PDB file of C-alpha atoms in Angstrom:
ATOM      1  CA  MET M   1     136.988 150.939  82.051  1.00 51.00           C
ATOM      2  CA  ALA M   2     140.074 148.591  82.553  1.00 46.00           C
ATOM      3  CA  ALA M   3     142.420 147.125  80.128  1.00 42.00           C
ATOM      4  CA  LYS M   4     145.424 144.733  80.258  1.00 38.00           C
ATOM      5  CA  PRO M   5     149.066 145.974  79.708  1.00 38.00           C
ATOM      6  CA  GLY M   6     149.079 146.995  76.075  1.00 38.00           C
ATOM      7  CA  GLY M   7     145.476 147.673  75.774  1.00 37.00           C
ATOM      8  CA  VAL M   8     143.682 151.030  75.029  1.00 40.00           C
ATOM      9  CA  THR M   9     143.387 153.059  78.492  1.00 42.00           C
ATOM     10  CA  SER M  10     141.016 156.095  77.148  1.00 60.00           C
ATOM     11  CA  TRP M  11     137.702 154.631  75.402  1.00 80.00           C
ATOM     12  CA  GLY M  12     135.979 157.733  74.720  1.00 86.00           C
ATOM     13  CA  ARG M  13     134.766 161.092  75.436  1.00 91.00           C
ATOM     14  CA  GLU M  14     132.020 161.846  77.857  1.00 93.00           C
ATOM     15  CA  VAL M  15     128.687 162.934  76.360  1.00 94.00           C
ATOM     16  CA  SER M  16     125.173 163.578  77.482  1.00 94.00           C
ATOM     17  CA  GLU M  17     122.632 160.692  77.351  1.00 94.00           C
ATOM     18  CA  ARG M  18     120.759 162.782  74.730  1.00 93.00           C
ATOM     19  CA  ASP M  19     123.752 162.959  72.344  1.00 94.00           C
ATOM     20  CA  ALA M  20     124.797 159.377  72.660  1.00 94.00           C
ATOM     21  CA  TRP M  21     121.221 158.285  72.143  1.00 95.00           C
ATOM     22  CA  ALA M  22     121.211 160.675  68.715  1.00 93.00           C
ATOM     23  CA  ARG M  23     124.420 158.355  67.577  1.00 92.00           C
ATOM     24  CA  VAL M  24     122.209 155.204  68.350  1.00 94.00           C
ATOM     25  CA  GLU M  25     119.267 156.377  66.466  1.00 91.00           C
ATOM     26  CA  SER M  26     121.096 157.361  63.252  1.00 86.00           C
ATOM     27  CA  SER M  27     122.804 153.874  63.081  1.00 84.00           C
ATOM     28  CA  ALA M  28     120.701 150.917  64.375  1.00 79.00           C
ATOM     29  CA  THR M  29     117.433 149.307  63.301  1.00 87.00           C
ATOM     30  CA  PRO M  30     114.232 150.177  64.864  1.00 91.00           C
ATOM     31  CA  GLY M  31     113.790 146.753  66.532  1.00 92.00           C
ATOM     32  CA  TRP M  32     117.040 146.612  67.908  1.00 94.00           C
ATOM     33  CA  ARG M  33     117.063 149.876  69.234  1.00 94.00           C
ATOM     34  CA  GLN M  34     113.655 149.325  71.052  1.00 93.00           C
ATOM     35  CA  LYS M  35     115.171 146.368  72.942  1.00 93.00           C
ATOM     36  CA  LEU M  36     118.214 148.449  73.981  1.00 95.00           C
ATOM     37  CA  ALA M  37     115.765 151.481  75.244  1.00 93.00           C
ATOM     38  CA  SER M  38     114.409 149.390  78.108  1.00 88.00           C
ATOM     39  CA  TRP M  39     118.100 149.043  79.454  1.00 89.00           C
ATOM     40  CA  TRP M  40     119.392 152.530  78.378  1.00 93.00           C
ATOM     41  CA  LYS M  41     117.593 155.069  80.876  1.00 84.00           C
ATOM     42  CA  GLY M  42     118.674 153.187  84.019  1.00 80.00           C
ATOM     43  CA  VAL M  43     122.206 153.432  83.438  1.00 88.00           C
ATOM     44  CA  THR M  44     122.828 156.635  81.264  1.00 91.00           C
ATOM     45  CA  ASP M  45     121.491 159.345  83.091  1.00 88.00           C
ATOM     46  CA  GLU M  46     124.614 160.642  84.479  1.00 88.00           C
ATOM     47  CA  GLY M  47     126.269 160.560  81.022  1.00 89.00           C
ATOM     48  CA  VAL M  48     127.935 158.175  78.435  1.00 94.00           C
ATOM     49  CA  LEU M  49     131.449 157.590  77.198  1.00 95.00           C
ATOM     50  CA  LEU M  50     131.349 157.605  73.346  1.00 95.00           C
ATOM     51  CA  HIS M  51     133.989 156.154  71.343  1.00 96.00           C
ATOM     52  CA  GLU M  52     133.981 157.555  67.763  1.00 94.00           C
ATOM     53  CA  GLY M  53     134.896 154.835  64.979  1.00 95.00           C
ATOM     54  CA  ASP M  54     136.378 151.520  65.565  1.00 96.00           C
ATOM     55  CA  LEU M  55     137.718 150.248  68.758  1.00 96.00           C
ATOM     56  CA  GLU M  56     140.878 148.032  68.506  1.00 95.00           C
ATOM     57  CA  ALA M  57     142.517 146.690  71.772  1.00 95.00           C
ATOM     58  CA  ASP M  58     144.077 143.550  73.524  1.00 95.00           C
ATOM     59  CA  SER M  59     141.085 143.236  75.879  1.00 95.00           C
ATOM     60  CA  LEU M  60     138.163 145.561  77.162  1.00 96.00           C
ATOM     61  CA  ILE M  61     136.231 145.366  80.648  1.00 94.00           C
ATOM     62  CA  VAL M  62     133.327 147.778  80.599  1.00 94.00           C
ATOM     63  CA  GLY M  63     132.095 149.672  83.567  1.00 88.00           C
ATOM     64  CA  PRO M  64     130.922 151.719  85.478  1.00 89.00           C
ATOM     65  CA  ARG M  65     130.335 154.176  82.789  1.00 90.00           C
ATOM     66  CA  PRO M  66     128.103 153.121  79.731  1.00 94.00           C
ATOM     67  CA  LEU M  67     130.201 152.965  76.784  1.00 96.00           C
ATOM     68  CA  VAL M  68     129.061 153.520  73.073  1.00 96.00           C
ATOM     69  CA  VAL M  69     131.184 152.714  70.263  1.00 97.00           C
ATOM     70  CA  SER M  70     130.098 154.155  66.819  1.00 96.00           C
ATOM     71  CA  GLY M  71     132.049 151.554  64.884  1.00 96.00           C
ATOM     72  CA  SER M  72     133.208 148.131  65.439  1.00 97.00           C
ATOM     73  CA  VAL M  73     135.107 146.486  68.280  1.00 98.00           C
ATOM     74  CA  ARG M  74     138.062 144.153  67.441  1.00 98.00           C
ATOM     75  CA  LEU M  75     139.897 142.288  70.512  1.00 97.00           C
ATOM     76  CA  LYS M  76     142.553 140.014  70.830  1.00 97.00           C
ATOM     77  CA  GLY M  77     141.413 138.617  74.014  1.00 96.00           C
ATOM     78  CA  LEU M  78     138.639 139.059  76.438  1.00 97.00           C
ATOM     79  CA  LEU M  79     135.685 141.099  76.251  1.00 97.00           C
ATOM     80  CA  ALA M  80     134.231 141.596  79.839  1.00 96.00           C
ATOM     81  CA  ASP M  81     131.676 143.817  81.865  1.00 95.00           C
ATOM     82  CA  GLY M  82     130.518 144.453  85.330  1.00 91.00           C
ATOM     83  CA  HIS M  83     133.526 146.480  86.387  1.00 90.00           C
ATOM     84  CA  ALA M  84     132.824 148.631  89.450  1.00 84.00           C
ATOM     85  CA  ALA M  85     129.058 148.531  88.979  1.00 86.00           C
ATOM     86  CA  ASP M  86     126.063 146.602  89.624  1.00 83.00           C
ATOM     87  CA  HIS M  87     124.795 147.258  85.900  1.00 88.00           C
ATOM     88  CA  THR M  88     126.770 148.328  82.987  1.00 93.00           C
ATOM     89  CA  LEU M  89     126.297 148.769  79.460  1.00 96.00           C
ATOM     90  CA  LEU M  90     128.031 148.308  76.280  1.00 97.00           C
ATOM     91  CA  VAL M  91     126.644 149.486  72.874  1.00 97.00           C
ATOM     92  CA  VAL M  92     128.513 148.820  69.614  1.00 98.00           C
ATOM     93  CA  LEU M  93     126.998 150.156  66.440  1.00 97.00           C
ATOM     94  CA  GLY M  94     129.146 148.215  64.147  1.00 97.00           C
ATOM     95  CA  ASP M  95     130.219 144.689  64.567  1.00 98.00           C
ATOM     96  CA  LEU M  96     132.266 142.667  67.239  1.00 98.00           C
ATOM     97  CA  GLU M  97     135.145 140.343  66.592  1.00 98.00           C
ATOM     98  CA  VAL M  98     136.865 138.806  70.009  1.00 98.00           C
ATOM     99  CA  GLU M  99     138.430 135.751  71.248  1.00 97.00           C
ATOM    100  CA  ASN M 100     136.104 135.378  74.507  1.00 98.00           C
ATOM    101  CA  VAL M 101     133.182 137.095  76.137  1.00 98.00           C
ATOM    102  CA  ALA M 102     132.461 137.161  79.901  1.00 97.00           C
ATOM    103  CA  THR M 103     129.119 139.225  80.587  1.00 97.00           C
ATOM    104  CA  VAL M 104     127.198 139.689  83.738  1.00 96.00           C
ATOM    105  CA  SER M 105     125.553 142.616  82.660  1.00 95.00           C
ATOM    106  CA  ALA M 106     123.900 144.081  79.175  1.00 96.00           C
ATOM    107  CA  MET M 107     125.638 144.163  75.799  1.00 98.00           C
ATOM    108  CA  PHE M 108     123.922 145.357  72.516  1.00 98.00           C
ATOM    109  CA  ILE M 109     125.872 144.851  69.275  1.00 98.00           C
ATOM    110  CA  ALA M 110     123.738 146.359  66.117  1.00 97.00           C
ATOM    111  CA  GLY M 111     125.921 144.475  63.670  1.00 97.00           C
ATOM    112  CA  ASP M 112     127.364 140.820  63.526  1.00 98.00           C
ATOM    113  CA  VAL M 113     129.384 138.865  66.196  1.00 98.00           C
ATOM    114  CA  ARG M 114     132.251 136.738  65.690  1.00 98.00           C
ATOM    115  CA  ILE M 115     133.707 135.044  68.872  1.00 98.00           C
ATOM    116  CA  ARG M 116     136.615 132.648  68.250  1.00 97.00           C
ATOM    117  CA  GLY M 117     136.176 130.973  71.473  1.00 97.00           C
ATOM    118  CA  LEU M 118     133.435 131.007  74.154  1.00 97.00           C
ATOM    119  CA  LEU M 119     130.520 133.516  75.009  1.00 98.00           C
ATOM    120  CA  PHE M 120     129.668 133.165  78.885  1.00 98.00           C
ATOM    121  CA  GLY M 121     126.521 134.827  80.006  1.00 97.00           C
ATOM    122  CA  ASP M 122     125.804 134.984  83.570  1.00 95.00           C
ATOM    123  CA  SER M 123     123.376 137.567  85.198  1.00 92.00           C
ATOM    124  CA  LEU M 124     120.533 135.678  87.074  1.00 83.00           C
ATOM    125  CA  GLY M 125     117.968 136.387  84.529  1.00 84.00           C
ATOM    126  CA  ASP M 126     118.450 140.075  84.674  1.00 85.00           C
ATOM    127  CA  ASP M 127     120.440 140.961  81.490  1.00 93.00           C
ATOM    128  CA  VAL M 128     121.206 140.401  77.940  1.00 96.00           C
ATOM    129  CA  PHE M 129     123.546 139.941  75.282  1.00 98.00           C
ATOM    130  CA  CYS M 130     121.633 141.240  72.229  1.00 97.00           C
ATOM    131  CA  CYS M 131     122.850 140.832  68.604  1.00 97.00           C
ATOM    132  CA  GLY M 132     121.349 142.722  65.748  1.00 96.00           C
ATOM    133  CA  GLY M 133     122.771 140.723  63.214  1.00 96.00           C
ATOM    134  CA  GLY M 134     124.482 137.092  62.897  1.00 97.00           C
ATOM    135  CA  LEU M 135     126.537 135.552  65.402  1.00 98.00           C
ATOM    136  CA  LYS M 136     129.180 132.990  65.074  1.00 98.00           C
ATOM    137  CA  ALA M 137     130.888 131.226  68.110  1.00 98.00           C
ATOM    138  CA  ARG M 138     132.352 127.948  69.012  1.00 97.00           C
ATOM    139  CA  VAL M 139     130.627 127.725  72.242  1.00 98.00           C
ATOM    140  CA  LEU M 140     127.814 129.597  73.997  1.00 98.00           C
ATOM    141  CA  VAL M 141     127.355 129.159  77.785  1.00 98.00           C
ATOM    142  CA  GLU M 142     124.472 130.468  79.188  1.00 96.00           C
ATOM    143  CA  GLU M 143     123.697 130.710  82.997  1.00 93.00           C
ATOM    144  CA  HIS M 144     120.280 132.545  83.499  1.00 92.00           C
ATOM    145  CA  HIS M 145     121.435 135.323  80.834  1.00 96.00           C
ATOM    146  CA  PHE M 146     119.463 136.045  77.867  1.00 96.00           C
ATOM    147  CA  ILE M 147     121.016 135.689  74.463  1.00 97.00           C
ATOM    148  CA  GLN M 148     119.010 137.088  71.630  1.00 97.00           C
ATOM    149  CA  VAL M 149     120.248 136.892  68.040  1.00 97.00           C
ATOM    150  CA  ALA M 150     118.238 138.372  65.097  1.00 96.00           C
ATOM    151  CA  GLY M 151     120.402 137.116  62.330  1.00 96.00           C
ATOM    152  CA  PRO M 152     121.868 133.659  61.401  1.00 98.00           C
ATOM    153  CA  LEU M 153     123.249 131.684  64.027  1.00 98.00           C
ATOM    154  CA  ASP M 154     126.692 129.540  63.578  1.00 98.00           C
ATOM    155  CA  VAL M 155     127.241 127.865  66.787  1.00 97.00           C
ATOM    156  CA  ASP M 156     128.834 124.713  67.535  1.00 97.00           C
ATOM    157  CA  VAL M 157     127.671 123.962  71.387  1.00 97.00           C
ATOM    158  CA  LEU M 158     125.230 125.665  73.562  1.00 97.00           C
ATOM    159  CA  VAL M 159     125.483 124.914  77.416  1.00 97.00           C
ATOM    160  CA  GLY M 160     122.064 126.510  79.044  1.00 94.00           C
ATOM    161  CA  SER M 161     118.654 127.063  77.594  1.00 92.00           C
ATOM    162  CA  LYS M 162     117.885 130.994  77.067  1.00 92.00           C
ATOM    163  CA  LEU M 163     118.821 131.471  73.310  1.00 96.00           C
ATOM    164  CA  THR M 164     116.523 133.056  71.097  1.00 96.00           C
ATOM    165  CA  ALA M 165     117.736 132.815  67.628  1.00 96.00           C
ATOM    166  CA  PRO M 166     116.133 131.847  64.058  1.00 95.00           C
ATOM    167  CA  ASP M 167     118.753 128.966  64.033  1.00 96.00           C
ATOM    168  CA  ARG M 168     119.758 126.180  66.347  1.00 96.00           C
ATOM    169  CA  PRO M 169     123.110 125.472  67.855  1.00 97.00           C
ATOM    170  CA  ARG M 170     124.747 122.345  66.338  1.00 96.00           C
ATOM    171  CA  ARG M 171     124.736 120.483  69.835  1.00 96.00           C
ATOM    172  CA  ARG M 172     123.573 121.156  73.426  1.00 96.00           C
ATOM    173  CA  LEU M 173     126.033 119.631  76.056  1.00 96.00           C
ATOM    174  CA  ALA M 174     126.467 119.683  79.785  1.00 95.00           C
ATOM    175  CA  PRO M 175     129.240 121.636  81.319  1.00 96.00           C
ATOM    176  CA  HIS M 176     131.662 118.801  81.739  1.00 94.00           C
ATOM    177  CA  GLU M 177     131.276 117.935  78.120  1.00 95.00           C
ATOM    178  CA  VAL M 178     132.773 120.890  76.838  1.00 96.00           C
ATOM    179  CA  LEU M 179     134.596 122.874  79.465  1.00 96.00           C
ATOM    180  CA  LEU M 180     137.807 122.038  81.344  1.00 96.00           C
ATOM    181  CA  GLN M 181     137.664 120.884  85.003  1.00 94.00           C
ATOM    182  CA  GLY M 182     137.410 123.726  87.539  1.00 95.00           C
ATOM    183  CA  ALA M 183     134.332 125.350  85.600  1.00 96.00           C
ATOM    184  CA  TRP M 184     131.921 122.930  86.687  1.00 95.00           C
ATOM    185  CA  ILE M 185     130.801 120.639  89.717  1.00 94.00           C
ATOM    186  CA  ALA M 186     130.543 116.887  88.737  1.00 92.00           C
ATOM    187  CA  GLU M 187     127.434 114.619  89.506  1.00 87.00           C
ATOM    188  CA  GLU M 188     128.794 111.111  89.582  1.00 81.00           C
ATOM    189  CA  ASP M 189     127.417 107.488  89.361  1.00 80.00           C
ATOM    190  CA  ASP M 190     128.213 104.889  92.110  1.00 76.00           C
ATOM    191  CA  ASP M 191     131.199 104.063  90.045  1.00 77.00           C
ATOM    192  CA  GLY M 192     132.617 107.517  90.034  1.00 73.00           C
ATOM    193  CA  VAL M 193     131.728 108.282  86.559  1.00 82.00           C
ATOM    194  CA  VAL M 194     130.643 111.908  85.685  1.00 86.00           C
ATOM    195  CA  VAL M 195     127.112 111.460  84.565  1.00 84.00           C
ATOM    196  CA  ASP M 196     126.121 115.233  84.662  1.00 88.00           C
ATOM    197  CA  SER M 197     127.613 118.425  86.138  1.00 93.00           C
ATOM    198  CA  THR M 198     126.767 122.068  87.568  1.00 94.00           C
ATOM    199  CA  LEU M 199     128.236 125.074  86.164  1.00 95.00           C
ATOM    200  CA  GLU M 200     130.758 126.879  88.391  1.00 95.00           C
ATOM    201  CA  GLY M 201     130.386 130.440  87.042  1.00 94.00           C
ATOM    202  CA  LYS M 202     132.508 132.162  89.310  1.00 95.00           C
ATOM    203  CA  ALA M 203     135.158 129.855  88.487  1.00 97.00           C
ATOM    204  CA  LEU M 204     134.661 129.953  84.609  1.00 97.00           C
ATOM    205  CA  ARG M 205     134.734 133.865  84.933  1.00 96.00           C
ATOM    206  CA  ALA M 206     138.048 133.843  86.664  1.00 96.00           C
ATOM    207  CA  MET M 207     139.711 131.500  84.305  1.00 97.00           C
ATOM    208  CA  LEU M 208     138.747 133.742  81.084  1.00 97.00           C
ATOM    209  CA  ARG M 209     139.987 136.939  82.991  1.00 94.00           C
ATOM    210  CA  ALA M 210     143.257 135.083  83.797  1.00 95.00           C
ATOM    211  CA  GLY M 211     143.554 133.974  80.040  1.00 94.00           C
ATOM    212  CA  GLN M 212     143.378 130.444  80.748  1.00 95.00           C
ATOM    213  CA  PRO M 213     142.102 127.946  78.393  1.00 95.00           C
ATOM    214  CA  VAL M 214     138.458 126.585  79.188  1.00 96.00           C
ATOM    215  CA  LEU M 215     137.349 124.341  76.165  1.00 95.00           C
ATOM    216  CA  ALA M 216     137.883 120.909  77.096  1.00 89.00           C
ATOM    217  CA  ASP M 217     138.288 119.374  73.552  1.00 71.00           C
ATOM    218  CA  PRO M 218     138.642 122.499  71.069  1.00 50.00           C
ATOM    219  CA  GLY M 219     139.166 119.992  68.203  1.00 52.00           C
ATOM    220  CA  SER M 220     135.798 117.849  68.710  1.00 52.00           C
ATOM    221  CA  VAL M 221     133.736 121.030  69.575  1.00 51.00           C
ATOM    222  CA  ALA M 222     134.807 122.574  66.316  1.00 45.00           C
ATOM    223  CA  GLY M 223     134.331 119.522  64.052  1.00 45.00           C
ATOM    224  CA  GLU M 224     131.054 118.416  65.031  1.00 46.00           C
ATOM    225  CA  LYS M 225     128.370 119.599  62.720  1.00 41.00           C
ATOM    226  CA  GLU M 226     125.200 117.596  63.560  1.00 43.00           C
ATOM    227  CA  GLY M 227     122.780 119.358  65.633  1.00 43.00           C
ATOM    228  CA  GLN M 228     120.600 117.949  68.722  1.00 45.00           C
ATOM    229  CA  GLY M 229     117.166 119.091  69.660  1.00 42.00           C
TER     230      GLY M 229
END
């Protein structure tokens, strides 16, 4: 695990896969637990870090050891993963409250998720952000990453398509319509006007990890309430 200065440096105690799963079974719903099981075995054989109770910090970067938090996670800044491992796993048995999320691997949140800014998922179709409760966020950016929400969805903008939820985001936009320059490659017409764009995932992750702003017009993103199909 890794953290910015001022953050937590010891995330939990090492426990066996069996002991960690027993905590999951006692806290999570069967449907959410079944989804988690398909990711669990491949990355937990060598043990798990278990954090008892709530986890509060400036930021959190997950990996390489799987992390299970028995309570909720509250971060002032960024939640990210993929540190020093091809596949990482974060399991939160309570709620998640965070500024931004940048995930390239698997995150499972049993409760509700509140993201004050952006959730960016990028895994070439290999991994998932799975929320057992409701999800509130200003922007979801999905680059071949599965986002699954069991409860109510309160999202202003979706960039992407792999969102499974009972509700729809208010708008679907192209990267250049919601993100700052540097996070996308422009497609221009003959007059040099940007008509479409392609997400530049590596650049977006770098901006988020550096604590840079990424939303092009936060006021309009938060203010628009009409959905688009």
